Every structure is written in C-alpha cells, then in structure tokens.
Amino acid sequence: MKHLKDLVKDTAIYGLSSILGRLLNWLLVPLYVVYFKPSEYAIVVELFAFLALFNIIYLLGFETTYFKFSSEQTQTTQNYFDLAVTMILLNCLFLGSVLIFFSDDLAILLQYEGKGYIIIWCVLILSLDAMAAIPFARLRILRKGKKFAAFKLLNIGLNIGLNLFFIVYLPITVTQNPHSILVGIYFPELGAEHIFLSNLIANSIYLILFSGTFLNLKFTFSVSMFKPFLAYAVPLVFLQLAGVINEMFSRQSLKYLLPEGFYPDLSNAAALGIFGACFKLSVFMALAVQAYKFAFEPFFFSHANETNSKQLYASAMNGFIIFGGLSWMVISLMLPEIALLVFGADSPYLNGLIIVPVLLGSGFLMGIFYNLSIWYKLTDHTVIGAIISIFGALLTILLNVSLIPILGFMGSAWASLISWLFMSLLSYFIGKYYFPIKYKLSKGGFYSIYAALATAMIVTLELSLLLRYGLGVGLISLYLFLVYLIEIKSIKKNIKSD
C-alpha cells in the first residue's frame, strides 16, 4: 500500500503541474480562435504534429532506456546520464543540420512555400526539448517532483507571456505609437507563426535552468555501455514513433485526405484548424495519462525486483481505469460549456466538437496500453512492443485513409480509438505469455464499459441543460457508489496491512 501511496503522491505532483500548465496554455486557445482564422491556425496544428513525431527521433528512446539502466546499475548512473545526454546532443547536431539544409524544400513540400524559417525554428525547438529530456528524467528518478514542476511551469509561463506579447500587446503598442522602439521587432505578416517563435524563446530557458548540468557534463562514449543501451533503445524508437503516428497522423493527413468541399464553406486547411483546436479539448484525459506516466515509469523500474511487484502493477492499472473512466464521463458532461468558454458562441470551431468524447475514450485506452507496456520493458522484449505499435500505426493509417473521406473529423477520431483498443488487446494477450500479471479484468472491464455507455448517453441524447446535468450527475454518482461497493474490501485489507 505504501508504494501505491507514493505512486499516487508523485502522480498528484506531476498531475498538478501538468494540469496547471495546460490550463495556463488553454488560456491561449480563446486568443488563437479570436485572432486567427482556422485556415491560419492550420500551420500550427500541422507542424506541431510533425514536432511530436520528430521529437521521438531526436530522443532515440534514451529517456526510458536511461530509467532502465539507472535502476539496475546505480553505481554507473552518472555514466549513463552522461552517455545519454552526449548521444542526444550529437543526434541534435546531425539531424538539425540536415533539416536546416533542406528547410526551404521541406516548406514547399508541406505547401508553405517561402516559410523555410519556420522549419528552422522547429528544429531549434526540438533540439532544446531533447537536450532537456534526460535532465528532467533524472529529476523524476530522484523524485524531485517539485523542482520538475517548477521548471516546467516556468517554461509554460514564459511561453504564454511571449504569446500575449507578440499577438496582443505588440500590435496595439505599435499601432498607437508608430515611433516606438518596438517597431523593429514587429512583423505582422508572421501572424500565427508567432506561436512558434514564442515556443522557441521559452524553450531557451532550459539552457539556463540546466546550465550547471550541462557545464558539468562529461562527454562520454563507451562501446561496452553503448551497445546494450542502444539495443534496448532502438525498438523503443519504433514503438514511440508508432504511438505518435496513432495520435498525430490525422493532424498530418486530414488536409490531404479530406475531399474538397466535404464541409460546406470550409477549405481543407480550415477543417484541419478546426480539428486541431477541438482536439485540444480532449487534453484533460491526455493530462491524466501524462501525469501517470511521469510517476509510473520510474516506479515500475524501481520496484521490478520486489516479490509483490506484479500485484502492485495490477492495482495501479485498476486505479488508473477507475480514475480514467470518471474523467471520461465528467469531461464529456461539461464539454458544451467548456467549448463555449474556450471558443465563444457561434464560433466555426464548434463544428468539430463531436469528435471530443471519442478522443477522450482514445486517451483512456492509450493509458491502459501504457500500463500494459511494462511487460516488454521489464523483460527486455522491446522489439515485440515495437511490432505491436507498428501494427497499431498501420491500422491507424488504414482507418484514416478509409474513414476520413466518408466521416470527415469523426473518421479520424474513431480510427484513433479503434487503434488503441487493438494495441491494448494485443499487448495484453502477448504479455500473458512473457510476463503474466493477474489484472482485475472483471472490475476493469465493468468500469470501462460503464464509462463508455454513460458517456454515450450523455453526449447523444438531446436534452435540456438541466436534464443533461441531472442525467450526467446521476450516472457519475452511481459509478462512484459502485466503485465504493466493489473496492471497499480491498481498501480495508490494504489499510490493515499497513
């Protein structure tokens, strides 16, 4: 029970910082939808999807690998830290040079001719993120959650301030005072591209925050250390790439797969902008998974050799499903009001609202898949994990290509949910052979199905505001009561064992 309490505590710390950070970032969404048309916002949606993809290539799977080797061989922890940072630095220099050299060609390929400088900014954003990844990972291993949260929130706060400066303050100031010294940095033609510039400047603060770490870094390369390190990491790259494709492919392809005129009065670029903005409304489920991931990854490696480790993992999965199902229902219930608060009434962005409950379910299944991933990470069968994710990515691509021309936005949403469900089932059945864990299947299945059916009722029935909240609160209250009845024996048993 103590270990689970530690997991909950760490998840709460990471979750609070992530939720607060995302909420602060959320303040920018109403700003974007007011200042930028969907067609202008499309470049942000598309390129940030590519940033997520390339972030995997920049990190080379070294973050999880660093957890693995640091937990097993504590006497060489610093050596593995130096090795991971050194290799990421060299990778940033190599990839960055190639991408910058072809930046103009890449901009033309993505139909953003003349905007090669945006590709260069994206390369720098990626490099700074990658360089900070292992120092952040070490904070997680050392359970310095407060310091981790403070650094993350400082970056987010700076990013928000720069967005407000470039998009709101600077145009007003220069318009009112044409002779202001700020005229020299005012480029109205950038428009939504200021979002990339703000992100780049904000990420630069990592160089200051981790300056001591970087200055004390010993550039290390040892073949005896690097070979097993790389052997474990390479499959993770394919695994994580496949995972990002599952999550991001729709944002990279919607503009190209959607038939022209599918949505009246909307260009494909505008449709992509709407899809991307509505995708952000599913952020709270992603936050739950992200916070859990930050705490769970060092947790399962550090407790892998304990006799009751499998029981701990099963209990952690059960707890995640309970919380994830609750989040799915609550967010779906409040979704129309949240959307009005973020987008405003009569906004064209409201056209994509229908995708959000499905994407919340997709995020829920992604969290289950992440829980299941422990078997191939602990048994060093990351190649099998990569194969599972590759099959999932191929299914995602196939479903997007098939469903987007028929269902539009919803085609992408359903493709994501089906793919994560497929990968979760595949991982579970294969994992039973290599690292069997007695998950609480009947409980988890009941909670998941209840949450899915309750959410479907909440979002599909056309009810007045009062009746919708009456139904939603009733279903959620019943869920919590049933969880209490089902789990009370386990809770009492764990309390007595402490």
Short mmCIF file of C-alpha atoms in Angstrom, two decimals:
data_model
loop_
_atom_site.label_atom_id
_atom_site.label_comp_id
_atom_site.label_asym_id
_atom_site.label_seq_id
_atom_site.Cartn_x
_atom_site.Cartn_y
_atom_site.Cartn_z
CA MET A 1 0.00 0.00 0.00
CA LYS A 2 2.87 2.36 0.82
CA HIS A 3 4.27 2.00 -2.71
CA LEU A 4 0.88 2.80 -4.22
CA LYS A 5 0.60 5.85 -1.98
CA ASP A 6 3.99 7.01 -3.26
CA LEU A 7 2.77 6.48 -6.83
CA VAL A 8 -0.41 8.47 -6.14
CA LYS A 9 1.62 11.23 -4.47
CA ASP A 10 4.05 11.51 -7.38
CA THR A 11 1.20 11.36 -9.90
CA ALA A 12 -0.55 14.17 -7.99
CA ILE A 13 2.56 16.36 -8.09
CA TYR A 14 3.17 15.77 -11.80
CA GLY A 15 -0.56 15.95 -12.47
CA LEU A 16 -1.00 19.26 -10.65
CA SER A 17 1.86 20.84 -12.56
CA SER A 18 0.66 19.36 -15.86
CA ILE A 19 -2.95 20.40 -15.31
CA LEU A 20 -1.97 23.87 -14.17
CA GLY A 21 0.41 24.19 -17.09
CA ARG A 22 -2.14 23.00 -19.63
CA LEU A 23 -4.81 25.25 -18.11
CA LEU A 24 -2.47 28.19 -18.49
CA ASN A 25 -1.81 27.13 -22.07
CA TRP A 26 -5.53 26.78 -22.53
CA LEU A 27 -5.87 30.50 -21.94
CA LEU A 28 -4.17 30.84 -25.31
CA VAL A 29 -6.79 28.84 -27.22
CA PRO A 30 -9.51 31.54 -26.98
CA LEU A 31 -6.81 34.00 -28.03
CA TYR A 32 -5.91 31.95 -31.10
CA VAL A 33 -9.51 31.41 -32.22
CA VAL A 34 -10.19 35.16 -31.95
CA TYR A 35 -7.03 36.36 -33.70
CA PHE A 36 -6.58 33.61 -36.30
CA LYS A 37 -8.92 32.07 -38.83
CA PRO A 38 -9.00 28.25 -38.96
CA SER A 39 -7.00 28.34 -42.21
CA GLU A 40 -4.27 30.44 -40.50
CA TYR A 41 -4.22 28.21 -37.42
CA ALA A 42 -3.77 25.11 -39.61
CA ILE A 43 0.02 25.60 -39.86
CA VAL A 44 0.26 25.39 -36.06
CA VAL A 45 -1.82 22.20 -35.93
CA GLU A 46 0.11 20.51 -38.73
CA LEU A 47 3.66 21.44 -37.78
CA PHE A 48 3.23 20.71 -34.09
CA ALA A 49 2.04 17.25 -35.12
CA PHE A 50 5.31 16.83 -37.01
CA LEU A 51 7.22 18.16 -33.98
CA ALA A 52 5.74 15.35 -31.88
CA LEU A 53 6.88 12.84 -34.48
CA PHE A 54 10.41 14.19 -34.78
CA ASN A 55 10.75 14.52 -31.02
CA ILE A 56 10.89 10.71 -30.90
CA ILE A 57 13.68 10.64 -33.48
CA TYR A 58 15.61 13.29 -31.59
CA LEU A 59 15.36 11.42 -28.26
CA LEU A 60 16.17 7.97 -29.70
CA GLY A 61 14.26 6.24 -26.89
CA PHE A 62 17.04 7.23 -24.48
CA GLU A 63 14.69 8.60 -21.81
CA THR A 64 13.07 5.24 -20.97
CA THR A 65 16.40 3.46 -21.54
CA TYR A 66 18.06 5.77 -19.02
CA PHE A 67 15.41 4.77 -16.45
CA LYS A 68 16.05 1.11 -17.19
CA PHE A 69 19.84 1.16 -16.83
CA SER A 70 19.95 3.64 -13.97
CA SER A 71 17.59 1.49 -11.88
CA GLU A 72 19.66 -1.66 -12.49
CA GLN A 73 23.19 -0.32 -12.13
CA THR A 74 23.17 2.53 -9.64
CA GLN A 75 26.95 2.65 -9.41
CA THR A 76 27.16 3.85 -13.04
CA THR A 77 24.12 6.11 -13.01
CA GLN A 78 26.17 9.24 -13.73
CA ASN A 79 27.98 7.48 -16.58
CA TYR A 80 24.68 6.53 -18.20
CA PHE A 81 23.42 10.08 -17.71
CA ASP A 82 26.50 11.49 -19.46
CA LEU A 83 26.21 8.89 -22.23
CA ALA A 84 22.53 9.64 -22.88
CA VAL A 85 23.00 13.41 -22.98
CA THR A 86 26.11 13.12 -25.18
CA MET A 87 24.35 10.93 -27.74
CA ILE A 88 21.28 13.16 -27.82
CA LEU A 89 23.48 16.22 -28.34
CA LEU A 90 25.28 14.57 -31.28
CA ASN A 91 21.95 13.45 -32.72
CA CYS A 92 20.57 17.00 -32.46
CA LEU A 93 23.58 18.37 -34.31
CA PHE A 94 23.29 15.78 -37.10
CA LEU A 95 19.53 15.88 -37.62
CA GLY A 96 19.36 19.64 -37.14
CA SER A 97 22.00 20.23 -39.80
CA VAL A 98 20.16 18.04 -42.32
CA LEU A 99 16.75 19.58 -41.66
CA ILE A 100 18.06 23.14 -41.76
CA PHE A 101 19.89 22.46 -45.04
CA PHE A 102 16.64 21.28 -46.64
CA SER A 103 14.36 23.71 -44.78
CA ASP A 104 13.15 25.56 -47.88
CA ASP A 105 12.43 22.31 -49.72
CA LEU A 106 10.53 20.93 -46.75
CA ALA A 107 8.43 24.10 -46.53
CA ILE A 108 7.50 23.74 -50.22
CA LEU A 109 6.65 20.05 -49.71
CA LEU A 110 4.25 20.98 -46.90
CA GLN A 111 2.68 23.72 -49.07
CA TYR A 112 4.22 26.56 -47.05
CA GLU A 113 6.46 27.99 -49.73
CA GLY A 114 8.75 30.79 -48.55
CA LYS A 115 8.48 29.75 -44.91
CA GLY A 116 11.69 27.77 -44.53
CA TYR A 117 12.49 29.85 -41.45
CA ILE A 118 9.59 28.12 -39.66
CA ILE A 119 11.28 24.76 -40.26
CA ILE A 120 14.49 26.18 -38.74
CA TRP A 121 12.57 27.42 -35.69
CA CYS A 122 11.01 23.96 -35.32
CA VAL A 123 14.45 22.34 -35.46
CA LEU A 124 15.67 24.57 -32.63
CA ILE A 125 12.53 23.90 -30.58
CA LEU A 126 13.12 20.16 -30.97
CA SER A 127 16.80 20.40 -30.07
CA LEU A 128 16.17 22.35 -26.88
CA ASP A 129 13.41 19.95 -25.82
CA ALA A 130 15.61 16.95 -26.47
CA MET A 131 18.57 18.37 -24.56
CA ALA A 132 16.38 18.93 -21.51
CA ALA A 133 14.74 15.46 -21.59
CA ILE A 134 17.41 13.49 -19.72
CA PRO A 135 17.96 16.16 -17.02
CA PHE A 136 14.19 16.13 -16.48
CA ALA A 137 14.28 12.32 -16.36
CA ARG A 138 16.93 12.44 -13.63
CA LEU A 139 14.68 14.71 -11.57
CA ARG A 140 11.97 12.05 -11.85
CA ILE A 141 14.33 9.26 -10.77
CA LEU A 142 15.42 11.32 -7.77
CA ARG A 143 11.72 12.04 -7.06
CA LYS A 144 12.30 15.78 -7.20
CA GLY A 145 8.77 16.35 -8.43
CA LYS A 146 8.51 19.90 -7.12
CA LYS A 147 11.63 21.03 -8.95
CA PHE A 148 10.43 19.23 -12.10
CA ALA A 149 7.08 21.00 -11.84
CA ALA A 150 8.65 24.40 -11.18
CA PHE A 151 10.89 24.18 -14.27
CA LYS A 152 8.01 23.04 -16.47
CA LEU A 153 5.69 25.78 -15.23
CA LEU A 154 8.36 28.43 -15.70
CA ASN A 155 8.72 27.38 -19.34
CA ILE A 156 4.95 27.41 -19.84
CA GLY A 157 4.54 30.78 -18.13
CA LEU A 158 7.23 32.32 -20.33
CA ASN A 159 5.61 30.84 -23.44
CA ILE A 160 2.22 32.32 -22.50
CA GLY A 161 3.74 35.72 -21.78
CA LEU A 162 5.53 35.77 -25.14
CA ASN A 163 2.34 34.78 -26.97
CA LEU A 164 0.45 37.63 -25.35
CA PHE A 165 3.32 40.00 -26.10
CA PHE A 166 3.62 39.15 -29.80
CA ILE A 167 -0.05 38.61 -30.62
CA VAL A 168 -1.81 41.21 -28.42
CA TYR A 169 0.50 43.78 -26.82
CA LEU A 170 2.93 44.44 -29.67
CA PRO A 171 0.32 45.22 -32.40
CA ILE A 172 -1.60 47.57 -30.09
CA THR A 173 1.54 49.37 -28.93
CA VAL A 174 2.99 49.85 -32.42
CA THR A 175 -0.37 51.00 -33.82
CA GLN A 176 -0.77 53.57 -31.07
CA ASN A 177 2.86 54.68 -31.18
CA PRO A 178 4.45 54.20 -34.65
CA HIS A 179 7.74 55.61 -33.34
CA SER A 180 8.06 53.06 -30.53
CA ILE A 181 11.36 51.19 -30.23
CA LEU A 182 9.28 48.00 -30.54
CA VAL A 183 8.64 48.70 -34.24
CA GLY A 184 11.90 46.91 -35.02
CA ILE A 185 10.55 43.59 -33.76
CA TYR A 186 7.00 43.96 -35.12
CA PHE A 187 6.34 41.65 -38.08
CA PRO A 188 2.56 41.46 -38.59
CA GLU A 189 2.99 39.15 -41.59
CA LEU A 190 4.06 36.35 -39.21
CA GLY A 191 0.55 36.04 -37.77
CA ALA A 192 0.09 32.57 -36.21
CA GLU A 193 3.80 31.90 -36.73
CA HIS A 194 4.43 33.96 -33.60
CA ILE A 195 3.33 30.81 -31.73
CA PHE A 196 6.46 29.00 -32.93
CA LEU A 197 8.70 31.97 -32.09
CA SER A 198 7.26 32.17 -28.56
CA ASN A 199 7.82 28.45 -28.06
CA LEU A 200 11.41 28.71 -29.26
CA ILE A 201 12.31 31.57 -26.93
CA ALA A 202 10.57 29.88 -23.98
CA ASN A 203 12.46 26.62 -24.56
CA SER A 204 15.74 28.54 -24.48
CA ILE A 205 15.28 28.94 -20.73
CA TYR A 206 16.23 25.25 -20.35
CA LEU A 207 19.81 26.28 -21.17
CA ILE A 208 19.76 28.45 -18.04
CA LEU A 209 17.80 26.09 -15.76
CA PHE A 210 20.11 23.16 -16.51
CA SER A 211 23.26 25.20 -17.05
CA GLY A 212 25.02 23.53 -14.12
CA THR A 213 24.17 20.10 -15.51
CA PHE A 214 25.44 20.95 -18.97
CA LEU A 215 28.62 22.61 -17.70
CA ASN A 216 29.46 19.56 -15.57
CA LEU A 217 28.69 17.13 -18.36
CA LYS A 218 31.45 14.69 -19.25
CA PHE A 219 31.21 13.82 -22.93
CA THR A 220 31.18 10.05 -22.67
CA PHE A 221 31.27 7.24 -25.19
CA SER A 222 31.96 3.66 -24.13
CA VAL A 223 31.27 0.80 -26.52
CA SER A 224 30.66 -1.59 -23.63
CA MET A 225 28.00 0.75 -22.24
CA PHE A 226 26.61 1.99 -25.54
CA LYS A 227 25.87 -1.39 -27.18
CA PRO A 228 23.32 -2.68 -24.61
CA PHE A 229 22.00 0.86 -24.18
CA LEU A 230 21.33 1.19 -27.91
CA ALA A 231 19.99 -2.37 -28.23
CA TYR A 232 17.31 -1.55 -25.67
CA ALA A 233 16.59 1.92 -27.08
CA VAL A 234 16.24 1.24 -30.83
CA PRO A 235 12.99 -0.78 -30.59
CA LEU A 236 11.60 1.96 -28.35
CA VAL A 237 12.13 4.48 -31.15
CA PHE A 238 9.91 2.44 -33.48
CA LEU A 239 7.45 1.83 -30.66
CA GLN A 240 7.18 5.52 -29.82
CA LEU A 241 7.07 6.56 -33.47
CA ALA A 242 4.15 4.23 -33.99
CA GLY A 243 2.48 5.66 -30.89
CA VAL A 244 2.86 9.21 -32.17
CA ILE A 245 1.50 8.18 -35.57
CA ASN A 246 -1.55 6.76 -33.80
CA GLU A 247 -2.06 10.11 -32.09
CA MET A 248 -0.90 12.57 -34.74
CA PHE A 249 -1.44 11.02 -38.18
CA SER A 250 -4.88 12.57 -38.53
CA ARG A 251 -3.48 16.06 -37.99
CA GLN A 252 -0.75 15.38 -40.54
CA SER A 253 -3.08 13.92 -43.16
CA LEU A 254 -6.57 15.39 -42.71
CA LYS A 255 -5.82 18.29 -45.05
CA TYR A 256 -4.82 15.86 -47.80
CA LEU A 257 -7.35 13.02 -47.24
CA LEU A 258 -10.48 15.12 -46.81
CA PRO A 259 -12.37 15.56 -50.12
CA GLU A 260 -12.61 19.20 -51.20
CA GLY A 261 -15.98 20.61 -50.21
CA PHE A 262 -16.72 17.86 -47.67
CA TYR A 263 -17.62 20.61 -45.21
CA PRO A 264 -19.56 23.44 -46.91
CA ASP A 265 -17.83 26.83 -46.73
CA LEU A 266 -14.67 25.29 -45.27
CA SER A 267 -11.38 24.74 -47.04
CA ASN A 268 -9.38 21.67 -46.07
CA ALA A 269 -6.89 23.89 -44.24
CA ALA A 270 -9.75 25.44 -42.27
CA ALA A 271 -11.11 21.97 -41.46
CA LEU A 272 -7.67 20.99 -40.15
CA GLY A 273 -7.57 24.11 -37.98
CA ILE A 274 -10.98 23.29 -36.50
CA PHE A 275 -10.00 19.67 -35.91
CA GLY A 276 -6.78 20.70 -34.18
CA ALA A 277 -8.50 23.23 -31.93
CA CYS A 278 -11.19 20.73 -30.88
CA PHE A 279 -8.51 18.09 -30.35
CA LYS A 280 -7.21 20.34 -27.57
CA LEU A 281 -10.49 19.87 -25.69
CA SER A 282 -9.53 16.23 -25.12
CA VAL A 283 -6.42 17.45 -23.34
CA PHE A 284 -7.61 16.57 -19.84
CA MET A 285 -7.52 12.83 -20.49
CA ALA A 286 -4.07 13.24 -22.02
CA LEU A 287 -3.07 15.11 -18.86
CA ALA A 288 -4.15 12.22 -16.66
CA VAL A 289 -2.11 9.79 -18.77
CA GLN A 290 0.89 12.11 -18.89
CA ALA A 291 0.93 12.72 -15.14
CA TYR A 292 0.56 9.00 -14.51
CA LYS A 293 3.36 8.25 -16.99
CA PHE A 294 5.76 10.68 -15.33
CA ALA A 295 5.29 8.93 -11.99
CA PHE A 296 4.77 5.34 -13.18
CA GLU A 297 7.83 4.90 -15.40
CA PRO A 298 10.46 5.28 -12.65
CA PHE A 299 8.05 3.49 -10.27
CA PHE A 300 7.78 0.21 -12.16
CA PHE A 301 11.51 0.01 -12.82
CA SER A 302 12.43 0.69 -9.19
CA HIS A 303 10.04 -1.97 -7.83
CA ALA A 304 10.61 -4.60 -10.54
CA ASN A 305 12.58 -6.96 -8.26
CA GLU A 306 10.15 -6.94 -5.34
CA THR A 307 8.12 -10.08 -4.64
CA ASN A 308 4.76 -8.31 -4.85
CA SER A 309 5.61 -6.19 -7.90
CA LYS A 310 3.00 -7.82 -10.15
CA GLN A 311 0.30 -7.19 -7.59
CA LEU A 312 1.40 -3.55 -7.44
CA TYR A 313 1.15 -3.23 -11.22
CA ALA A 314 -2.32 -4.81 -11.24
CA SER A 315 -3.52 -2.44 -8.51
CA ALA A 316 -2.04 0.54 -10.34
CA MET A 317 -3.89 -0.47 -13.53
CA ASN A 318 -7.16 -0.82 -11.63
CA GLY A 319 -6.72 2.61 -10.07
CA PHE A 320 -5.98 4.18 -13.43
CA ILE A 321 -9.10 2.65 -15.01
CA ILE A 322 -11.31 3.92 -12.16
CA PHE A 323 -9.94 7.44 -12.45
CA GLY A 324 -9.84 7.39 -16.26
CA GLY A 325 -13.46 6.27 -16.53
CA LEU A 326 -14.53 9.01 -14.13
CA SER A 327 -12.61 11.63 -16.11
CA TRP A 328 -14.18 10.45 -19.38
CA MET A 329 -17.70 10.95 -18.03
CA VAL A 330 -17.12 14.24 -16.21
CA ILE A 331 -15.34 15.97 -19.12
CA SER A 332 -17.95 14.77 -21.63
CA LEU A 333 -20.73 16.11 -19.40
CA MET A 334 -19.15 19.56 -19.13
CA LEU A 335 -17.92 19.65 -22.74
CA PRO A 336 -20.53 22.02 -24.30
CA GLU A 337 -19.96 24.62 -21.60
CA ILE A 338 -16.18 24.25 -21.79
CA ALA A 339 -16.33 24.70 -25.58
CA LEU A 340 -18.42 27.87 -25.27
CA LEU A 341 -15.96 29.24 -22.74
CA VAL A 342 -12.97 28.47 -24.96
CA PHE A 343 -14.35 29.22 -28.43
CA GLY A 344 -17.30 31.53 -27.78
CA ALA A 345 -20.79 31.29 -29.23
CA ASP A 346 -21.28 30.89 -32.99
CA SER A 347 -17.60 30.06 -33.48
CA PRO A 348 -16.74 27.93 -36.53
CA TYR A 349 -14.53 25.87 -34.21
CA LEU A 350 -17.66 24.42 -32.56
CA ASN A 351 -18.26 22.38 -35.72
CA GLY A 352 -15.69 19.83 -34.61
CA LEU A 353 -16.97 19.36 -31.05
CA ILE A 354 -18.48 15.96 -31.84
CA ILE A 355 -15.03 14.34 -32.00
CA VAL A 356 -14.04 15.12 -28.41
CA PRO A 357 -15.86 12.34 -26.45
CA VAL A 358 -14.42 9.74 -28.85
CA LEU A 359 -10.93 11.22 -28.45
CA LEU A 360 -11.35 11.12 -24.67
CA GLY A 361 -12.06 7.41 -24.99
CA SER A 362 -9.00 7.09 -27.18
CA GLY A 363 -6.88 8.75 -24.49
CA PHE A 364 -8.34 6.41 -21.88
CA LEU A 365 -7.31 3.37 -23.93
CA MET A 366 -3.88 4.90 -24.52
CA GLY A 367 -3.40 4.99 -20.74
CA ILE A 368 -4.38 1.32 -20.46
CA PHE A 369 -1.91 0.45 -23.22
CA TYR A 370 0.80 2.35 -21.37
CA ASN A 371 0.10 0.35 -18.21
CA LEU A 372 0.36 -2.87 -20.21
CA SER A 373 3.70 -1.82 -21.69
CA ILE A 374 5.60 -2.78 -18.53
CA TRP A 375 5.93 -6.42 -19.58
CA TYR A 376 8.13 -5.78 -22.61
CA LYS A 377 10.11 -3.03 -20.90
CA LEU A 378 10.91 -5.18 -17.88
CA THR A 379 11.67 -8.35 -19.87
CA ASP A 380 13.75 -6.51 -22.50
CA HIS A 381 11.32 -7.54 -25.25
CA THR A 382 11.03 -4.00 -26.57
CA VAL A 383 11.21 -5.39 -30.12
CA ILE A 384 7.84 -7.09 -29.58
CA GLY A 385 6.46 -3.87 -28.13
CA ALA A 386 7.65 -2.05 -31.25
CA ILE A 387 5.97 -4.63 -33.50
CA ILE A 388 2.67 -4.20 -31.62
CA SER A 389 2.86 -0.42 -32.01
CA ILE A 390 3.80 -0.70 -35.70
CA PHE A 391 0.71 -2.85 -36.32
CA GLY A 392 -1.31 -0.22 -34.48
CA ALA A 393 0.20 2.56 -36.59
CA LEU A 394 -0.56 0.69 -39.81
CA LEU A 395 -4.14 0.20 -38.63
CA THR A 396 -4.37 3.92 -37.81
CA ILE A 397 -3.16 4.87 -41.29
CA LEU A 398 -5.53 2.38 -42.96
CA LEU A 399 -8.53 3.56 -40.95
CA ASN A 400 -7.77 7.24 -41.53
CA VAL A 401 -7.41 6.71 -45.26
CA SER A 402 -10.66 4.72 -45.31
CA LEU A 403 -12.81 6.73 -42.90
CA ILE A 404 -11.82 10.39 -43.38
CA PRO A 405 -13.31 10.60 -46.90
CA ILE A 406 -16.56 9.14 -45.51
CA LEU A 407 -16.86 10.52 -41.97
CA GLY A 408 -14.55 13.56 -42.00
CA PHE A 409 -13.49 14.58 -38.49
CA MET A 410 -15.18 11.58 -36.92
CA GLY A 411 -13.26 9.20 -39.15
CA SER A 412 -10.01 10.33 -37.53
CA ALA A 413 -11.46 10.14 -34.02
CA TRP A 414 -12.78 6.59 -34.49
CA ALA A 415 -9.53 5.49 -36.15
CA SER A 416 -7.59 6.58 -33.06
CA LEU A 417 -9.93 4.83 -30.61
CA ILE A 418 -10.03 1.55 -32.57
CA SER A 419 -6.25 1.52 -32.94
CA TRP A 420 -5.56 1.98 -29.21
CA LEU A 421 -8.13 -0.70 -28.39
CA PHE A 422 -6.46 -3.10 -30.84
CA MET A 423 -2.98 -2.45 -29.42
CA SER A 424 -4.18 -2.82 -25.82
CA LEU A 425 -5.77 -6.20 -26.52
CA LEU A 426 -2.75 -7.41 -28.48
CA SER A 427 -0.32 -6.28 -25.77
CA TYR A 428 -2.38 -7.94 -23.05
CA PHE A 429 -2.58 -11.35 -24.72
CA ILE A 430 1.09 -11.42 -25.73
CA GLY A 431 2.14 -10.15 -22.30
CA LYS A 432 0.32 -13.08 -20.64
CA TYR A 433 2.97 -15.36 -22.12
CA TYR A 434 6.11 -13.33 -21.31
CA PHE A 435 5.20 -11.60 -18.04
CA PRO A 436 1.79 -12.74 -16.73
CA ILE A 437 0.07 -10.29 -14.41
CA LYS A 438 -3.29 -11.04 -12.81
CA TYR A 439 -5.06 -7.85 -13.77
CA LYS A 440 -8.51 -7.30 -12.27
CA LEU A 441 -10.22 -7.91 -15.60
CA SER A 442 -13.82 -8.16 -14.42
CA LYS A 443 -13.55 -4.93 -12.43
CA GLY A 444 -11.64 -3.05 -15.13
CA GLY A 445 -13.97 -4.28 -17.85
CA PHE A 446 -17.05 -3.23 -15.87
CA TYR A 447 -15.69 0.26 -15.11
CA SER A 448 -14.64 0.79 -18.74
CA ILE A 449 -17.93 -0.36 -20.26
CA TYR A 450 -19.95 1.64 -17.74
CA ALA A 451 -17.96 4.79 -18.53
CA ALA A 452 -18.32 4.27 -22.29
CA LEU A 453 -22.10 3.67 -22.15
CA ALA A 454 -22.68 6.54 -19.71
CA THR A 455 -20.67 8.90 -21.90
CA ALA A 456 -22.61 7.80 -24.99
CA MET A 457 -25.89 8.60 -23.21
CA ILE A 458 -24.67 11.97 -22.01
CA VAL A 459 -23.48 13.18 -25.41
CA THR A 460 -26.06 11.63 -27.77
CA LEU A 461 -29.37 12.27 -26.01
CA GLU A 462 -30.79 15.66 -26.97
CA LEU A 463 -31.76 17.03 -23.58
CA SER A 464 -32.10 20.44 -21.99
CA LEU A 465 -29.21 21.72 -19.89
CA LEU A 466 -30.97 20.80 -16.63
CA LEU A 467 -31.92 17.29 -17.75
CA ARG A 468 -28.46 16.64 -19.23
CA TYR A 469 -26.74 17.56 -15.97
CA GLY A 470 -29.33 15.63 -13.98
CA LEU A 471 -28.64 12.51 -16.06
CA GLY A 472 -24.88 13.04 -16.01
CA VAL A 473 -24.60 13.66 -12.27
CA GLY A 474 -26.84 10.65 -11.62
CA LEU A 475 -24.74 8.32 -13.76
CA ILE A 476 -21.47 9.60 -12.27
CA SER A 477 -22.80 9.30 -8.70
CA LEU A 478 -23.92 5.73 -9.39
CA TYR A 479 -20.46 4.96 -10.81
CA LEU A 480 -18.72 6.26 -7.68
CA PHE A 481 -21.13 4.32 -5.44
CA LEU A 482 -20.50 1.09 -7.35
CA VAL A 483 -16.72 1.67 -7.21
CA TYR A 484 -17.02 2.09 -3.44
CA LEU A 485 -19.01 -1.13 -3.06
CA ILE A 486 -16.63 -3.12 -5.29
CA GLU A 487 -13.37 -1.75 -3.88
CA ILE A 488 -14.18 -1.34 -0.18
CA LYS A 489 -12.91 -4.78 0.80
CA SER A 490 -9.58 -4.21 -0.94
CA ILE A 491 -9.24 -0.77 0.66
CA LYS A 492 -9.87 -2.12 4.17
CA LYS A 493 -7.46 -5.01 3.60
CA ASN A 494 -4.69 -2.66 2.47
CA ILE A 495 -5.27 -0.31 5.41
CA LYS A 496 -4.93 -3.20 7.87
CA SER A 497 -1.75 -4.46 6.18
CA ASP A 498 -0.07 -1.07 6.62
#
